[in-house]
């Protein structure tokens, strides 16, 4: 337990998570004198020597490319024609746009940075309060890592050694349910505040918007279809997504420039460095947890408190949301997966169901201070304070918690689509 205390102290002092894990591991090795310090770099290299991990930087680059290639504008226009006439207008457009964009980028931050700027500006211009515009933009962005593809699910699949394709399929229904609950909240708020809505789009307008968005909408179909058919792996699908985004941006929409590609690559390399540090340090930290039998201690502690699977699951969910509030999502997955998976297996939960639960709960944490990256981004885009932005998202927590409870209670929500589409391979 001393190792965990040292790690938590470093986090509290503001030491980056990756460095905290490495320093904690080195402290353990020096104090225990069990292996040579040369084991540290060897284990770290082993942690990033994964073919599957290549999917993460590729998906990061896809989000950046789509924000620079005109895809986000066309998605927004198509979503506007589909649901802009419902009470709540652009609030519903905001949610549907994020659901469509999630099928291409799989990242909440990419959604905020690209779609967020378009959505907030459009909503403010049409008379929506800045707070409401910022709130729904921040909330809808967390659908990104739930609907496939999803970088956090790739990472969980690597950490838990389970099928990434199955995890992707498990997130589809959850993402749709999330969107529906968000739209219900938008509808009730808009009705109370008398927000504007558009006239129902004529068929020609809807058809033109659809044709314009077809190249963008084909992306998730190509990715998911390719994975399901076995034509390519999730890692290869990520590379295909990058290539397809380049083709669409340069040759179809003709809005992607060379300078944009260079900027995207630079951003991608920076993000890749962060992820690789976390993966490398997570490998050595997981070794320390194993040597100290932290997973066994955690299991004994939980089952010592209660023998109720329900209460144990509630405690796990609370822990996940709490971790998400102050720790980066990828770091949380790498740290918690080796600790929690033995407990989850013991209570009989399917690992695919738990993987979706983990990502979903961490996304709720991502929306919650003090970390709340999505809130920081959207509050800046909307020109309001962080405090006002947090107040604006509070009504949506009710729907998010309900969805979290549902996917805990009913495994069919996350497991039905993988079973139907993947069959025996699931």
Short mmCIF file of C-alpha atoms in Angstrom, two decimals:
data_model
loop_
_atom_site.label_atom_id
_atom_site.label_comp_id
_atom_site.label_asym_id
_atom_site.label_seq_id
_atom_site.Cartn_x
_atom_site.Cartn_y
_atom_site.Cartn_z
CA UNK A 1 0.00 0.00 0.00
CA UNK A 2 2.99 2.31 0.53
CA UNK A 3 3.56 2.32 -3.22
CA UNK A 4 0.00 3.52 -3.85
CA UNK A 5 0.41 6.25 -1.24
CA UNK A 6 3.63 7.46 -2.90
CA UNK A 7 1.89 7.50 -6.28
CA UNK A 8 -1.09 9.47 -4.94
CA UNK A 9 1.21 11.99 -3.23
CA UNK A 10 2.99 12.62 -6.55
CA UNK A 11 -0.35 13.13 -8.30
CA UNK A 12 -1.44 15.55 -5.57
CA UNK A 13 1.81 17.49 -6.02
CA UNK A 14 1.03 17.94 -9.71
CA UNK A 15 3.59 15.49 -11.11
CA UNK A 16 2.36 14.26 -14.55
CA UNK A 17 0.76 10.82 -14.34
CA UNK A 18 3.29 9.15 -16.65
CA UNK A 19 6.26 10.39 -14.63
CA UNK A 20 4.47 9.54 -11.38
CA UNK A 21 4.11 5.91 -12.46
CA UNK A 22 7.76 5.62 -13.52
CA UNK A 23 9.10 7.29 -10.37
CA UNK A 24 6.89 5.11 -8.18
CA UNK A 25 8.18 1.99 -9.94
CA UNK A 26 11.80 3.11 -9.54
CA UNK A 27 11.22 3.85 -5.85
CA UNK A 28 9.83 0.33 -5.40
CA UNK A 29 12.74 -1.30 -7.24
CA UNK A 30 15.34 0.65 -5.25
CA UNK A 31 13.67 -0.09 -1.91
CA UNK A 32 12.98 -3.76 -2.63
CA UNK A 33 16.28 -4.32 -4.46
CA UNK A 34 14.49 -7.06 -6.39
CA UNK A 35 15.65 -6.32 -9.93
CA UNK A 36 18.11 -4.04 -11.67
CA UNK A 37 17.02 -0.55 -12.70
CA UNK A 38 17.74 -1.58 -16.29
CA UNK A 39 14.46 -3.47 -16.05
CA UNK A 40 12.60 -0.13 -16.11
CA UNK A 41 13.49 0.93 -19.69
CA UNK A 42 13.13 -2.67 -20.89
CA UNK A 43 9.60 -2.89 -19.49
CA UNK A 44 8.72 0.55 -20.84
CA UNK A 45 9.81 -0.39 -24.37
CA UNK A 46 7.77 -3.57 -24.04
CA UNK A 47 4.76 -1.47 -23.06
CA UNK A 48 4.72 0.41 -26.38
CA UNK A 49 5.74 -2.49 -28.63
CA UNK A 50 2.17 -3.19 -29.61
CA UNK A 51 0.78 -3.35 -33.13
CA UNK A 52 -2.73 -2.68 -31.82
CA UNK A 53 -1.63 0.54 -30.15
CA UNK A 54 -0.99 2.08 -33.58
CA UNK A 55 -4.76 2.59 -33.84
CA UNK A 56 -4.71 5.30 -31.15
CA UNK A 57 -2.54 7.92 -32.92
CA UNK A 58 -4.30 7.19 -36.22
CA UNK A 59 -7.72 7.89 -34.73
CA UNK A 60 -6.35 11.05 -33.11
CA UNK A 61 -5.17 12.27 -36.50
CA UNK A 62 -8.55 11.44 -38.10
CA UNK A 63 -10.36 13.86 -35.79
CA UNK A 64 -7.92 16.65 -36.63
CA UNK A 65 -8.16 15.97 -40.37
CA UNK A 66 -11.94 16.03 -40.36
CA UNK A 67 -12.01 19.34 -38.53
CA UNK A 68 -9.75 20.83 -41.22
CA UNK A 69 -11.38 19.33 -44.30
CA UNK A 70 -14.92 20.75 -44.20
CA UNK A 71 -16.46 17.50 -42.98
CA UNK A 72 -17.75 19.01 -39.72
CA UNK A 73 -19.63 21.79 -41.55
CA UNK A 74 -21.42 19.31 -43.79
CA UNK A 75 -22.32 17.04 -40.88
CA UNK A 76 -23.80 20.03 -39.05
CA UNK A 77 -25.85 21.07 -42.09
CA UNK A 78 -27.22 17.55 -42.58
CA UNK A 79 -28.10 17.20 -38.88
CA UNK A 80 -29.83 20.59 -39.03
CA UNK A 81 -32.05 19.41 -41.87
CA UNK A 82 -32.90 16.21 -39.96
CA UNK A 83 -33.81 17.51 -36.49
CA UNK A 84 -33.61 21.32 -36.59
CA UNK A 85 -37.41 21.58 -36.69
CA UNK A 86 -37.93 19.84 -33.33
CA UNK A 87 -38.49 22.02 -30.25
CA UNK A 88 -34.96 22.83 -29.16
CA UNK A 89 -33.76 23.30 -32.74
CA UNK A 90 -30.00 23.59 -32.83
CA UNK A 91 -29.72 21.86 -29.46
CA UNK A 92 -30.87 18.62 -31.11
CA UNK A 93 -28.66 19.38 -34.12
CA UNK A 94 -25.75 19.67 -31.70
CA UNK A 95 -26.40 16.20 -30.28
CA UNK A 96 -27.00 14.49 -33.64
CA UNK A 97 -23.88 16.13 -35.12
CA UNK A 98 -21.78 14.76 -32.27
CA UNK A 99 -23.26 11.28 -32.74
CA UNK A 100 -22.38 11.35 -36.45
CA UNK A 101 -18.93 12.81 -35.83
CA UNK A 102 -18.30 10.18 -33.15
CA UNK A 103 -18.47 7.54 -35.87
CA UNK A 104 -15.38 9.09 -37.45
CA UNK A 105 -13.11 10.53 -34.74
CA UNK A 106 -13.90 8.70 -31.48
CA UNK A 107 -12.55 11.54 -29.34
CA UNK A 108 -14.36 14.07 -27.14
CA UNK A 109 -11.68 16.75 -27.52
CA UNK A 110 -11.77 16.53 -31.34
CA UNK A 111 -15.55 17.01 -31.21
CA UNK A 112 -15.19 20.09 -29.00
CA UNK A 113 -12.43 21.64 -31.07
CA UNK A 114 -14.10 21.15 -34.45
CA UNK A 115 -17.87 20.84 -34.19
CA UNK A 116 -17.95 22.83 -30.94
CA UNK A 117 -16.87 26.09 -32.53
CA UNK A 118 -19.46 25.76 -35.32
CA UNK A 119 -22.26 24.71 -32.98
CA UNK A 120 -21.77 27.37 -30.33
CA UNK A 121 -21.49 30.19 -32.84
CA UNK A 122 -24.61 29.04 -34.73
CA UNK A 123 -26.65 28.66 -31.54
CA UNK A 124 -25.67 32.06 -30.17
CA UNK A 125 -26.49 33.71 -33.51
CA UNK A 126 -29.99 32.21 -33.40
CA UNK A 127 -30.79 33.48 -29.91
CA UNK A 128 -29.78 30.59 -27.68
CA UNK A 129 -28.20 31.54 -24.36
CA UNK A 130 -24.42 31.21 -24.35
CA UNK A 131 -24.62 29.01 -21.24
CA UNK A 132 -27.06 26.57 -22.85
CA UNK A 133 -25.00 26.47 -26.07
CA UNK A 134 -21.79 25.74 -24.19
CA UNK A 135 -23.44 23.16 -21.92
CA UNK A 136 -24.99 21.00 -24.61
CA UNK A 137 -21.80 21.20 -26.71
CA UNK A 138 -19.69 19.95 -23.80
CA UNK A 139 -22.14 17.17 -22.93
CA UNK A 140 -22.67 15.93 -26.49
CA UNK A 141 -18.91 15.72 -27.07
CA UNK A 142 -18.54 12.83 -24.61
CA UNK A 143 -20.51 10.62 -27.02
CA UNK A 144 -17.32 10.58 -29.13
CA UNK A 145 -15.47 7.83 -27.23
CA UNK A 146 -18.62 5.69 -26.85
CA UNK A 147 -19.76 5.27 -30.47
CA UNK A 148 -17.09 3.43 -32.51
CA UNK A 149 -14.33 4.03 -33.28
CA UNK A 150 -13.00 4.92 -29.85
CA UNK A 151 -9.43 5.50 -28.71
CA UNK A 152 -10.20 4.77 -25.01
CA UNK A 153 -11.79 1.45 -25.99
CA UNK A 154 -8.72 0.54 -28.02
CA UNK A 155 -6.62 1.20 -24.93
CA UNK A 156 -8.95 -0.82 -22.68
CA UNK A 157 -8.88 -3.68 -25.18
CA UNK A 158 -5.07 -3.68 -25.07
CA UNK A 159 -4.94 -3.45 -21.26
CA UNK A 160 -7.58 -6.16 -20.72
CA UNK A 161 -6.53 -8.35 -23.68
CA UNK A 162 -10.04 -8.51 -25.16
CA UNK A 163 -11.53 -7.95 -28.61
CA UNK A 164 -11.49 -4.29 -29.63
CA UNK A 165 -14.03 -4.98 -32.37
CA UNK A 166 -16.47 -6.35 -29.76
CA UNK A 167 -15.92 -3.29 -27.58
CA UNK A 168 -16.67 -1.05 -30.57
CA UNK A 169 -19.94 -2.88 -31.23
CA UNK A 170 -20.87 -2.73 -27.55
CA UNK A 171 -20.72 1.06 -27.59
CA UNK A 172 -23.18 1.62 -30.46
CA UNK A 173 -26.43 1.16 -28.53
CA UNK A 174 -25.08 3.04 -25.51
CA UNK A 175 -24.15 6.04 -27.67
CA UNK A 176 -27.63 6.10 -29.21
CA UNK A 177 -29.31 5.93 -25.78
CA UNK A 178 -27.04 8.74 -24.55
CA UNK A 179 -28.10 10.90 -27.48
CA UNK A 180 -31.80 10.25 -26.82
CA UNK A 181 -31.53 11.25 -23.15
CA UNK A 182 -29.64 14.41 -24.11
CA UNK A 183 -32.33 15.30 -26.65
CA UNK A 184 -35.05 14.81 -24.04
CA UNK A 185 -33.25 17.26 -21.74
CA UNK A 186 -32.81 19.72 -24.63
CA UNK A 187 -36.51 19.45 -25.51
CA UNK A 188 -37.69 20.11 -21.93
CA UNK A 189 -35.28 23.03 -21.47
CA UNK A 190 -36.15 24.57 -24.85
CA UNK A 191 -39.89 24.28 -24.19
CA UNK A 192 -39.46 26.04 -20.83
CA UNK A 193 -37.26 28.83 -22.27
CA UNK A 194 -39.05 29.13 -25.61
CA UNK A 195 -35.91 28.64 -27.69
CA UNK A 196 -36.21 28.97 -31.50
CA UNK A 197 -36.49 26.12 -33.97
CA UNK A 198 -36.26 25.90 -37.74
CA UNK A 199 -38.97 25.12 -40.23
CA UNK A 200 -39.03 21.51 -41.33
CA UNK A 201 -36.58 21.10 -44.20
CA UNK A 202 -38.07 20.40 -47.61
CA UNK A 203 -37.17 17.12 -49.24
CA UNK A 204 -34.87 18.77 -51.79
CA UNK A 205 -32.99 20.63 -49.05
CA UNK A 206 -32.64 17.46 -46.98
CA UNK A 207 -31.52 15.46 -50.02
CA UNK A 208 -28.92 18.09 -51.02
CA UNK A 209 -27.56 18.16 -47.46
CA UNK A 210 -27.41 14.37 -47.46
CA UNK A 211 -25.54 14.23 -50.77
CA UNK A 212 -23.06 16.80 -49.50
CA UNK A 213 -22.50 14.78 -46.33
CA UNK A 214 -22.34 11.33 -47.97
CA UNK A 215 -18.51 11.19 -48.18
CA UNK A 216 -18.35 12.02 -44.45
CA UNK A 217 -21.17 9.63 -43.51
CA UNK A 218 -19.50 6.77 -45.40
CA UNK A 219 -16.51 6.85 -43.04
CA UNK A 220 -18.10 4.99 -40.08
CA UNK A 221 -19.78 2.55 -42.49
CA UNK A 222 -16.43 1.73 -44.08
CA UNK A 223 -14.70 1.39 -40.70
CA UNK A 224 -17.32 -0.71 -38.93
CA UNK A 225 -18.12 -2.75 -42.04
CA UNK A 226 -14.46 -3.48 -42.65
CA UNK A 227 -13.92 -4.66 -39.08
CA UNK A 228 -17.07 -6.82 -39.02
CA UNK A 229 -16.30 -8.43 -42.37
CA UNK A 230 -12.76 -9.20 -41.27
CA UNK A 231 -11.41 -7.21 -44.19
CA UNK A 232 -9.18 -5.30 -41.80
CA UNK A 233 -8.36 -5.14 -38.10
CA UNK A 234 -9.21 -2.14 -35.85
CA UNK A 235 -5.62 -0.96 -36.26
CA UNK A 236 -5.81 -1.19 -40.05
CA UNK A 237 -9.22 0.49 -39.89
CA UNK A 238 -7.61 3.49 -38.17
CA UNK A 239 -5.03 3.77 -40.96
CA UNK A 240 -7.80 3.46 -43.58
CA UNK A 241 -9.70 6.26 -41.79
CA UNK A 242 -6.68 8.58 -42.08
CA UNK A 243 -6.26 7.79 -45.78
CA UNK A 244 -9.99 8.22 -46.43
CA UNK A 245 -10.06 11.56 -44.58
CA UNK A 246 -7.19 12.81 -46.72
CA UNK A 247 -8.98 11.77 -49.92
CA UNK A 248 -12.22 13.45 -48.85
CA UNK A 249 -10.54 16.63 -47.66
CA UNK A 250 -8.18 17.09 -50.61
CA UNK A 251 -10.03 15.70 -53.63
CA UNK A 252 -13.76 15.75 -52.78
CA UNK A 253 -14.34 18.77 -50.54
CA UNK A 254 -11.06 20.41 -51.64
CA UNK A 255 -10.69 22.30 -48.34
CA UNK A 256 -7.68 20.50 -46.87
CA UNK A 257 -4.41 22.31 -47.55
CA UNK A 258 -0.79 21.25 -47.15
CA UNK A 259 -0.33 23.59 -44.17
CA UNK A 260 -3.35 21.94 -42.51
CA UNK A 261 -1.83 18.49 -42.97
CA UNK A 262 1.45 19.62 -41.43
CA UNK A 263 -0.39 21.09 -38.43
CA UNK A 264 -2.42 17.91 -38.02
CA UNK A 265 0.72 15.76 -38.08
CA UNK A 266 2.45 17.96 -35.51
CA UNK A 267 -0.57 17.77 -33.20
CA UNK A 268 -0.76 14.03 -33.78
CA UNK A 269 2.90 13.56 -32.84
CA UNK A 270 2.43 15.58 -29.66
CA UNK A 271 -0.59 13.52 -28.65
CA UNK A 272 1.20 10.30 -29.57
CA UNK A 273 4.08 11.24 -27.27
CA UNK A 274 1.67 11.61 -24.36
CA UNK A 275 -0.06 8.30 -25.06
CA UNK A 276 3.23 6.42 -25.52
CA UNK A 277 4.55 7.79 -22.23
CA UNK A 278 1.39 6.61 -20.48
CA UNK A 279 1.55 3.17 -22.14
CA UNK A 280 5.24 2.76 -21.33
CA UNK A 281 4.92 3.91 -17.74
CA UNK A 282 1.69 1.93 -17.33
CA UNK A 283 3.55 -1.29 -18.17
CA UNK A 284 6.12 -0.87 -15.42
CA UNK A 285 3.49 0.39 -12.98
CA UNK A 286 1.33 -2.68 -13.68
CA UNK A 287 4.36 -4.84 -12.87
CA UNK A 288 4.74 -3.10 -9.51
CA UNK A 289 1.03 -3.62 -8.78
CA UNK A 290 1.47 -7.31 -9.55
CA UNK A 291 4.55 -7.67 -7.37
CA UNK A 292 2.78 -5.95 -4.48
CA UNK A 293 -0.37 -8.04 -5.10
CA UNK A 294 -2.46 -4.87 -5.22
CA UNK A 295 -5.20 -6.59 -7.24
CA UNK A 296 -5.54 -9.31 -4.61
CA UNK A 297 -5.59 -6.68 -1.85
CA UNK A 298 -8.25 -4.65 -3.66
CA UNK A 299 -10.37 -7.77 -4.18
CA UNK A 300 -10.03 -8.79 -0.53
CA UNK A 301 -10.84 -5.25 0.61
CA UNK A 302 -14.01 -4.98 -1.45
CA UNK A 303 -15.29 -8.44 -0.57
CA UNK A 304 -14.33 -7.76 3.03
CA UNK A 305 -16.65 -4.77 3.05
CA UNK A 306 -19.55 -6.61 1.42
CA UNK A 307 -20.35 -9.83 -0.38
CA UNK A 308 -23.03 -8.14 -2.48
CA UNK A 309 -22.12 -7.95 -6.16
CA UNK A 310 -24.48 -5.00 -6.56
CA UNK A 311 -22.76 -2.90 -3.88
CA UNK A 312 -19.32 -3.83 -5.24
CA UNK A 313 -20.42 -2.69 -8.70
CA UNK A 314 -21.76 0.58 -7.28
CA UNK A 315 -18.43 1.23 -5.55
CA UNK A 316 -16.54 0.50 -8.78
CA UNK A 317 -18.72 2.94 -10.72
CA UNK A 318 -18.20 5.65 -8.10
CA UNK A 319 -14.44 5.06 -8.24
CA UNK A 320 -14.42 5.34 -12.05
CA UNK A 321 -16.36 8.62 -12.07
CA UNK A 322 -14.12 10.00 -9.33
CA UNK A 323 -10.93 9.04 -11.19
CA UNK A 324 -12.27 10.67 -14.33
CA UNK A 325 -12.73 13.99 -12.55
CA UNK A 326 -9.03 14.55 -11.94
CA UNK A 327 -7.08 12.12 -14.12
CA UNK A 328 -6.69 11.86 -17.89
CA UNK A 329 -8.89 9.10 -19.37
CA UNK A 330 -6.11 7.00 -20.88
CA UNK A 331 -4.11 7.09 -17.64
CA UNK A 332 -7.16 6.01 -15.64
CA UNK A 333 -7.73 3.05 -17.95
CA UNK A 334 -4.12 1.90 -17.72
CA UNK A 335 -4.03 2.18 -13.93
CA UNK A 336 -7.45 0.78 -13.07
CA UNK A 337 -7.89 -2.03 -15.61
CA UNK A 338 -5.38 -4.49 -14.07
CA UNK A 339 -6.81 -3.74 -10.61
CA UNK A 340 -10.50 -3.98 -11.43
CA UNK A 341 -10.65 -6.76 -14.05
CA UNK A 342 -10.07 -9.60 -11.52
CA UNK A 343 -12.88 -8.17 -9.37
CA UNK A 344 -15.18 -7.86 -12.37
CA UNK A 345 -14.43 -11.45 -13.39
CA UNK A 346 -15.18 -12.61 -9.87
CA UNK A 347 -18.63 -11.00 -9.83
CA UNK A 348 -19.38 -12.55 -13.22
CA UNK A 349 -19.63 -9.46 -15.43
CA UNK A 350 -18.72 -9.80 -19.11
CA UNK A 351 -15.50 -7.89 -19.90
CA UNK A 352 -17.12 -6.19 -22.93
CA UNK A 353 -19.90 -4.84 -20.73
CA UNK A 354 -17.37 -3.63 -18.17
CA UNK A 355 -15.20 -2.02 -20.84
CA UNK A 356 -18.12 0.10 -22.04
CA UNK A 357 -19.06 0.92 -18.42
CA UNK A 358 -15.50 2.02 -17.65
CA UNK A 359 -15.23 4.34 -20.66
CA UNK A 360 -18.72 5.75 -20.06
CA UNK A 361 -18.11 6.43 -16.35
CA UNK A 362 -14.76 8.07 -17.11
CA UNK A 363 -16.51 10.28 -19.68
CA UNK A 364 -18.89 11.49 -16.95
CA UNK A 365 -15.79 12.29 -14.91
CA UNK A 366 -14.28 14.07 -17.92
CA UNK A 367 -17.28 16.39 -17.84
CA UNK A 368 -16.90 17.06 -14.12
CA UNK A 369 -14.50 19.47 -12.33
CA UNK A 370 -11.70 19.75 -11.46
CA UNK A 371 -10.37 18.19 -14.70
CA UNK A 372 -13.32 18.69 -17.10
CA UNK A 373 -11.31 19.26 -20.26
CA UNK A 374 -14.43 19.49 -22.41
CA UNK A 375 -15.88 22.20 -20.16
CA UNK A 376 -12.67 24.23 -20.32
CA UNK A 377 -12.65 24.06 -24.13
CA UNK A 378 -16.31 24.87 -24.66
CA UNK A 379 -16.39 27.67 -22.06
CA UNK A 380 -13.53 29.37 -23.92
CA UNK A 381 -15.29 28.89 -27.26
CA UNK A 382 -18.49 30.34 -25.81
CA UNK A 383 -16.79 33.21 -23.98
CA UNK A 384 -18.22 32.34 -20.56
CA UNK A 385 -16.67 31.37 -17.23
CA UNK A 386 -15.93 27.77 -16.32
CA UNK A 387 -18.36 28.06 -13.39
CA UNK A 388 -21.22 29.07 -15.70
CA UNK A 389 -20.38 26.22 -18.06
CA UNK A 390 -20.50 23.68 -15.23
CA UNK A 391 -23.85 25.04 -14.06
CA UNK A 392 -25.17 24.62 -17.62
CA UNK A 393 -24.29 20.91 -17.80
CA UNK A 394 -25.84 19.95 -14.46
CA UNK A 395 -29.30 19.07 -15.89
CA UNK A 396 -27.70 16.49 -18.18
CA UNK A 397 -26.16 14.50 -15.32
CA UNK A 398 -29.58 13.00 -14.56
CA UNK A 399 -29.78 11.35 -17.98
CA UNK A 400 -26.12 10.28 -17.90
CA UNK A 401 -26.48 8.59 -14.51
CA UNK A 402 -29.66 6.85 -15.67
CA UNK A 403 -27.83 5.49 -18.72
CA UNK A 404 -24.92 4.34 -16.52
CA UNK A 405 -27.35 2.50 -14.24
CA UNK A 406 -29.08 0.89 -17.21
CA UNK A 407 -25.88 -0.47 -18.77
CA UNK A 408 -24.86 -1.87 -15.37
CA UNK A 409 -28.20 -3.60 -14.78
CA UNK A 410 -28.93 -4.81 -18.31
CA UNK A 411 -25.95 -6.47 -20.03
CA UNK A 412 -28.10 -6.91 -23.16
CA UNK A 413 -27.64 -3.21 -23.93
CA UNK A 414 -23.92 -3.66 -24.54
CA UNK A 415 -23.79 -7.34 -25.54
CA UNK A 416 -26.67 -7.79 -28.01
CA UNK A 417 -25.07 -6.04 -31.01
CA UNK A 418 -21.68 -7.80 -30.61
CA UNK A 419 -23.49 -11.16 -30.37
CA UNK A 420 -25.62 -10.46 -33.44
CA UNK A 421 -22.83 -9.08 -35.61
CA UNK A 422 -19.84 -11.11 -34.45
CA UNK A 423 -21.55 -14.38 -33.54
CA UNK A 424 -19.15 -17.09 -32.42
CA UNK A 425 -16.15 -14.79 -32.61
CA UNK A 426 -17.74 -12.76 -29.79
#
